[in-house]
Amino acid sequence: VPIDILLVEDNEGDARLLGEVLSEINKDVRLHVATDGLEAIAFLRYQGTHLDAPRPDLILLDLHMPKMDGLEVLARVKTDPWLATIPIIVLTSSHSEMDIVQSYKLMANCYLAKPAELKQFESLVRSLNDFWLTKVTLRKERQAAGAV
Amino acid sequence: MPEEVLLVEDNPGDARLVREAMRAANPSIRLCLTYDGVMAMTFLKREGAYVRAPRPKLILLDLNLPRMNGREVLSRIKSDESLKSIPTIVLTTSDAEADIAQSYQLNANCYLRKPVRLEAFESLMKNVVDLWLPNVSLPLAGATRLSH
């Protein structure tokens, strides 16, 4: 069963790196990339060119982005009853205490600070995969729908 | 510095397994145990016997508990301004879709099913410790911790 992940990331290099590292670790992952907050919301609501978008099993969310920043995306998703149950992992280069507290208050499921060093980044992605994509029970409805 | 984790679990056998598996994965973890929902809230609110309780970095919460069940505990944590930023992981034997959906709706940070096999249980606890304690950025506990 494929695992659909929506990555919301404005930096193309970072998105590509994550896609490469993740696909080496887990062949079942289908990574969808939105390059700003507005596109992420459009993807989640099947708007515009996203009519056939899958409902993601997990969202990886950068914080500092053009058009609509990550905190605003987080607030919108977590106050939308249809979307609120999708786990959101904040994945950002920010180590700011304000960002961490604010993200958890807006109900981020997890906050991961991206290490600058490649080896550490790979190890972080591996831990993320081992836990979130392997051990966590996501909603079965969604899994069943994904299998159809 | 010890990493405090609060376990809310009424089954002493399971509590012991969690303690041993966590200790094996990371000896600096200090596991605090509460047996029911009322006791867990007293601990988190630092009332009664728990005025000097530490603010945990992470909460592991069983769902079926005496006096106040895990859903009620979750709902209280996630609607309390000072507690909502503590990541709360549901750890239960239940695989009922209603429990999974409701836990995410109540803003559980994630939902983990307790594996029956001991080896799988130990490996799950290792994943929790590996991802959440070193990699996940958690709000600073020091700011609100009581000075001893």
Coordinates of C-alpha atoms in Angstrom, one line a residue:
Chain A
V1 CA 0.0 0.0 0.0
P2 CA 1.6 3.3 -1.0
I3 CA 2.0 5.9 1.7
D4 CA 1.1 9.4 0.4
I5 CA 3.1 12.2 2.0
L6 CA 2.5 15.9 1.3
L7 CA 5.7 17.8 1.6
V8 CA 5.2 21.6 1.9
E9 CA 8.6 23.1 1.2
D10 CA 9.5 26.2 -0.8
N11 CA 13.2 25.3 -1.2
E12 CA 13.5 23.0 -4.3
G13 CA 16.9 21.6 -3.2
D14 CA 15.6 20.6 0.2
A15 CA 12.5 19.0 -1.3
R16 CA 14.6 17.0 -3.8
L17 CA 17.0 15.9 -1.1
L18 CA 14.2 14.7 1.2
G19 CA 12.6 12.9 -1.7
E20 CA 15.8 11.1 -2.6
V21 CA 16.7 10.1 1.0
L22 CA 13.2 9.0 1.7
S23 CA 12.8 6.9 -1.4
E24 CA 16.0 5.1 -0.7
I25 CA 14.7 4.1 2.7
N26 CA 11.0 3.4 1.9
K27 CA 9.9 2.3 -1.5
D28 CA 6.2 2.7 -0.6
V29 CA 6.4 6.4 -0.2
R30 CA 4.7 8.7 -2.7
L31 CA 5.9 12.2 -2.1
H32 CA 3.8 15.1 -3.3
V33 CA 5.4 18.5 -3.1
A34 CA 3.6 21.9 -2.5
T35 CA 5.9 24.9 -2.7
D36 CA 4.0 27.2 -0.5
G37 CA 1.1 27.3 2.0
L38 CA -1.6 28.2 -0.5
E39 CA -0.7 25.3 -2.8
A40 CA -0.8 23.0 0.2
I41 CA -4.3 24.1 1.2
A42 CA -5.4 23.7 -2.5
F43 CA -3.9 20.2 -2.6
L44 CA -5.7 19.2 0.6
R45 CA -9.0 20.6 -0.6
Y46 CA -8.7 19.2 -4.1
Q47 CA -8.8 22.6 -5.6
G48 CA -7.4 23.9 -8.9
T49 CA -5.2 21.3 -10.6
H50 CA -5.4 19.1 -7.5
L51 CA -8.8 17.5 -8.2
D52 CA -7.3 14.0 -8.2
A53 CA -4.9 14.6 -5.3
P54 CA -4.9 11.8 -2.7
R55 CA -5.7 12.6 1.0
P56 CA -2.2 12.4 2.4
D57 CA -1.4 10.0 5.3
L58 CA 1.1 12.5 6.7
I59 CA 2.1 16.1 6.1
L60 CA 5.7 17.4 6.4
L61 CA 5.5 21.1 6.8
D62 CA 8.2 23.8 6.5
L63 CA 7.5 26.9 8.5
H64 CA 9.0 29.8 6.6
M65 CA 7.4 30.0 3.2
P66 CA 6.1 32.6 0.8
K67 CA 2.4 33.4 0.3
M68 CA 1.1 31.5 3.4
D69 CA 3.6 30.4 6.1
G70 CA 3.6 27.0 7.8
L71 CA 1.9 28.2 11.0
E72 CA -1.1 29.4 9.1
V73 CA -1.3 26.1 7.2
L74 CA -1.1 24.3 10.5
A75 CA -3.9 26.4 12.0
R76 CA -6.1 25.9 9.0
V77 CA -5.6 22.1 8.8
K78 CA -6.0 21.6 12.5
T79 CA -9.3 23.6 12.7
D80 CA -10.8 21.8 9.7
P81 CA -12.7 18.7 11.0
W82 CA -12.1 16.8 7.8
L83 CA -8.3 17.4 7.7
A84 CA -7.5 17.7 11.4
T85 CA -6.8 14.0 11.9
I86 CA -3.9 14.0 9.4
P87 CA -0.7 14.0 11.4
I88 CA 1.5 17.1 10.7
I89 CA 5.2 17.0 11.3
V90 CA 6.9 20.4 11.3
L91 CA 10.2 20.0 9.5
T92 CA 12.2 23.2 9.5
S93 CA 15.6 24.7 9.9
S94 CA 14.2 26.9 12.6
H95 CA 15.3 26.1 16.2
S96 CA 13.4 29.1 17.6
E97 CA 11.7 28.4 20.9
M98 CA 8.8 30.6 19.7
D99 CA 8.3 28.4 16.6
I100 CA 8.4 25.2 18.6
V101 CA 5.9 26.4 21.2
Q102 CA 3.6 28.0 18.6
S103 CA 3.7 24.8 16.5
Y104 CA 2.7 22.6 19.4
K105 CA 0.0 25.0 20.5
L106 CA -1.5 24.9 17.0
M107 CA -1.5 21.1 17.4
A108 CA 1.5 20.1 15.3
N109 CA 1.9 16.3 15.9
C110 CA 5.7 16.6 16.0
Y111 CA 8.4 19.2 15.5
L112 CA 11.7 18.2 13.9
A113 CA 14.5 20.7 13.4
K114 CA 16.5 19.9 10.2
P115 CA 20.2 19.4 10.9
A116 CA 22.4 21.2 8.4
E117 CA 24.8 18.3 8.1
L118 CA 23.8 15.7 5.4
K119 CA 24.7 12.5 7.5
Q120 CA 22.6 13.8 10.4
F121 CA 19.8 14.7 8.0
E122 CA 19.7 11.2 6.6
S123 CA 19.7 9.7 10.1
L124 CA 16.7 12.0 11.0
V125 CA 14.8 10.9 7.9
R126 CA 15.5 7.3 8.9
S127 CA 14.1 7.8 12.4
L128 CA 11.1 9.6 11.0
N129 CA 10.5 6.6 8.7
D130 CA 11.0 4.0 11.4
F131 CA 8.6 5.7 13.7
W132 CA 5.9 7.6 11.7
L133 CA 5.7 5.4 8.6
T134 CA 6.3 2.0 10.3
K135 CA 5.0 2.1 13.9
V136 CA 2.3 4.7 14.2
T137 CA -1.3 3.6 13.6
L138 CA -2.8 6.0 11.1
R139 CA -6.6 6.0 10.5
K140 CA -7.7 2.7 9.0
E141 CA -10.5 4.3 6.9
R142 CA -7.8 6.2 5.1
Q143 CA -5.7 3.1 4.7
A144 CA -8.7 1.2 3.3
A145 CA -9.5 4.0 1.0
G146 CA -5.9 4.1 -0.2
A147 CA -6.0 0.4 -1.1
V148 CA -9.0 0.8 -3.4
Chain B
M1 CA 19.9 15.9 32.8
P2 CA 17.2 13.2 33.1
E3 CA 14.5 13.2 30.5
E4 CA 11.2 12.9 32.2
V5 CA 8.5 10.8 30.6
L6 CA 5.0 10.4 32.2
L7 CA 3.4 7.0 31.7
V8 CA -0.3 6.7 32.4
E9 CA -1.0 3.0 32.6
D10 CA -3.1 1.0 35.0
N11 CA -1.6 -2.4 34.1
P12 CA 1.5 -2.9 36.3
G13 CA 2.9 -5.6 34.0
D14 CA 2.7 -3.2 31.0
A15 CA 4.2 -0.4 33.0
R16 CA 7.1 -2.5 33.9
L17 CA 7.7 -3.5 30.3
V18 CA 7.7 0.1 29.2
R19 CA 10.1 1.0 32.0
E20 CA 12.5 -1.7 31.1
A21 CA 12.4 -1.1 27.4
M22 CA 12.9 2.6 27.9
R23 CA 15.7 2.1 30.2
A24 CA 17.4 -0.2 27.8
A25 CA 17.0 2.3 25.0
N26 CA 18.2 5.3 27.0
P27 CA 19.3 5.1 30.6
S28 CA 18.9 8.8 31.2
I29 CA 15.1 8.6 30.9
R30 CA 13.2 9.1 34.2
L31 CA 9.8 7.4 33.9
C32 CA 7.1 8.7 36.1
L33 CA 4.0 6.5 36.5
T34 CA 0.4 7.3 37.2
Y35 CA -2.2 4.5 37.4
D36 CA -5.3 6.4 36.4
G37 CA -6.6 9.5 34.7
V38 CA -7.3 11.5 37.9
M39 CA -3.8 10.8 39.2
A40 CA -2.3 11.8 35.8
M41 CA -4.1 15.2 35.8
T42 CA -3.1 15.7 39.5
F43 CA 0.5 15.1 38.5
L44 CA 0.4 17.3 35.4
K45 CA -1.3 20.1 37.3
R46 CA 1.1 19.7 40.2
E47 CA -1.6 19.4 42.8
G48 CA -1.8 17.5 46.1
A49 CA 1.1 15.0 46.5
Y50 CA 2.5 16.2 43.2
V51 CA 3.4 19.8 43.8
R52 CA 7.0 19.1 43.0
A53 CA 6.3 16.9 40.0
P54 CA 8.5 17.6 36.9
R55 CA 6.9 18.8 33.7
P56 CA 7.3 15.7 31.4
K57 CA 8.9 16.1 28.0
L58 CA 6.5 13.4 26.7
I59 CA 3.4 11.6 27.8
L60 CA 2.5 8.0 27.0
L61 CA -1.2 7.5 27.6
D62 CA -3.2 4.3 27.8
L63 CA -6.9 4.7 26.8
N64 CA -8.8 2.4 29.1
L65 CA -8.1 3.6 32.6
P66 CA -10.0 3.6 35.9
R67 CA -11.6 6.8 37.3
M68 CA -10.9 9.0 34.3
N69 CA -10.3 7.3 30.9
G70 CA -7.5 8.3 28.5
R71 CA -9.8 10.1 26.1
E72 CA -10.8 12.5 28.9
V73 CA -7.2 13.0 30.0
L74 CA -6.2 13.7 26.4
S75 CA -9.0 16.2 25.9
R76 CA -8.1 18.0 29.2
I77 CA -4.4 18.1 28.3
K78 CA -5.0 19.4 24.8
S79 CA -7.5 22.1 25.9
D80 CA -5.2 23.4 28.7
E81 CA -3.0 26.3 27.6
S82 CA -0.1 25.3 29.7
L83 CA -0.2 21.6 29.0
K84 CA -1.3 21.3 25.4
S85 CA 2.3 21.7 24.0
I86 CA 3.4 18.5 25.7
P87 CA 3.5 15.7 23.1
T88 CA 1.0 13.0 24.1
I89 CA 1.3 9.6 22.5
V90 CA -1.6 7.2 22.9
L91 CA -0.3 3.7 23.6
T92 CA -3.0 1.1 23.7
T93 CA -4.0 -2.4 22.8
S94 CA -7.1 -1.1 21.1
D95 CA -7.3 -1.2 17.3
A96 CA -10.9 0.1 17.2
E97 CA -11.3 2.6 14.4
A98 CA -13.4 4.7 16.8
D99 CA -10.5 5.0 19.2
I100 CA -8.0 5.8 16.5
A101 CA -10.1 8.5 14.9
Q102 CA -11.2 10.0 18.2
S103 CA -7.6 10.1 19.5
Y104 CA -6.5 12.1 16.5
Q105 CA -9.5 14.3 16.7
L106 CA -8.6 15.1 20.3
N107 CA -5.2 16.0 19.1
A108 CA -3.1 13.0 20.2
N109 CA 0.3 13.5 18.7
C110 CA 0.3 10.0 17.6
Y111 CA -1.4 6.6 18.1
L112 CA 0.6 3.5 18.8
R113 CA -0.8 0.0 19.2
K114 CA 0.9 -2.1 21.8
P115 CA 2.3 -5.1 20.1
V116 CA 1.6 -8.4 21.7
R117 CA 5.1 -9.9 21.2
L118 CA 7.7 -8.8 23.6
E119 CA 10.4 -8.2 21.0
A120 CA 8.1 -6.0 19.0
F121 CA 7.2 -4.1 22.1
E122 CA 10.8 -3.4 22.9
S123 CA 11.6 -2.3 19.4
L124 CA 8.6 0.1 19.4
M125 CA 9.8 1.7 22.7
K126 CA 13.3 2.0 21.1
N127 CA 11.7 3.8 18.1
V128 CA 9.8 6.2 20.5
V129 CA 13.0 7.0 22.4
D130 CA 15.1 7.3 19.2
L131 CA 12.8 9.7 17.5
W132 CA 11.2 11.7 20.3
L133 CA 13.9 12.3 22.7
P134 CA 17.0 13.3 20.7
N135 CA 15.4 14.6 17.4
V136 CA 12.0 16.1 18.2
S137 CA 12.3 19.7 19.4
L138 CA 10.2 20.0 22.5
P139 CA 9.2 23.2 24.2
L140 CA 11.7 24.0 26.9
A141 CA 10.5 22.5 30.1
G142 CA 12.9 24.6 32.2
A143 CA 10.9 27.8 31.9
T144 CA 8.0 26.3 33.8
R145 CA 9.7 23.7 35.9
L146 CA 9.7 24.3 39.6
S147 CA 13.1 25.0 41.1
H148 CA 14.3 22.5 43.6

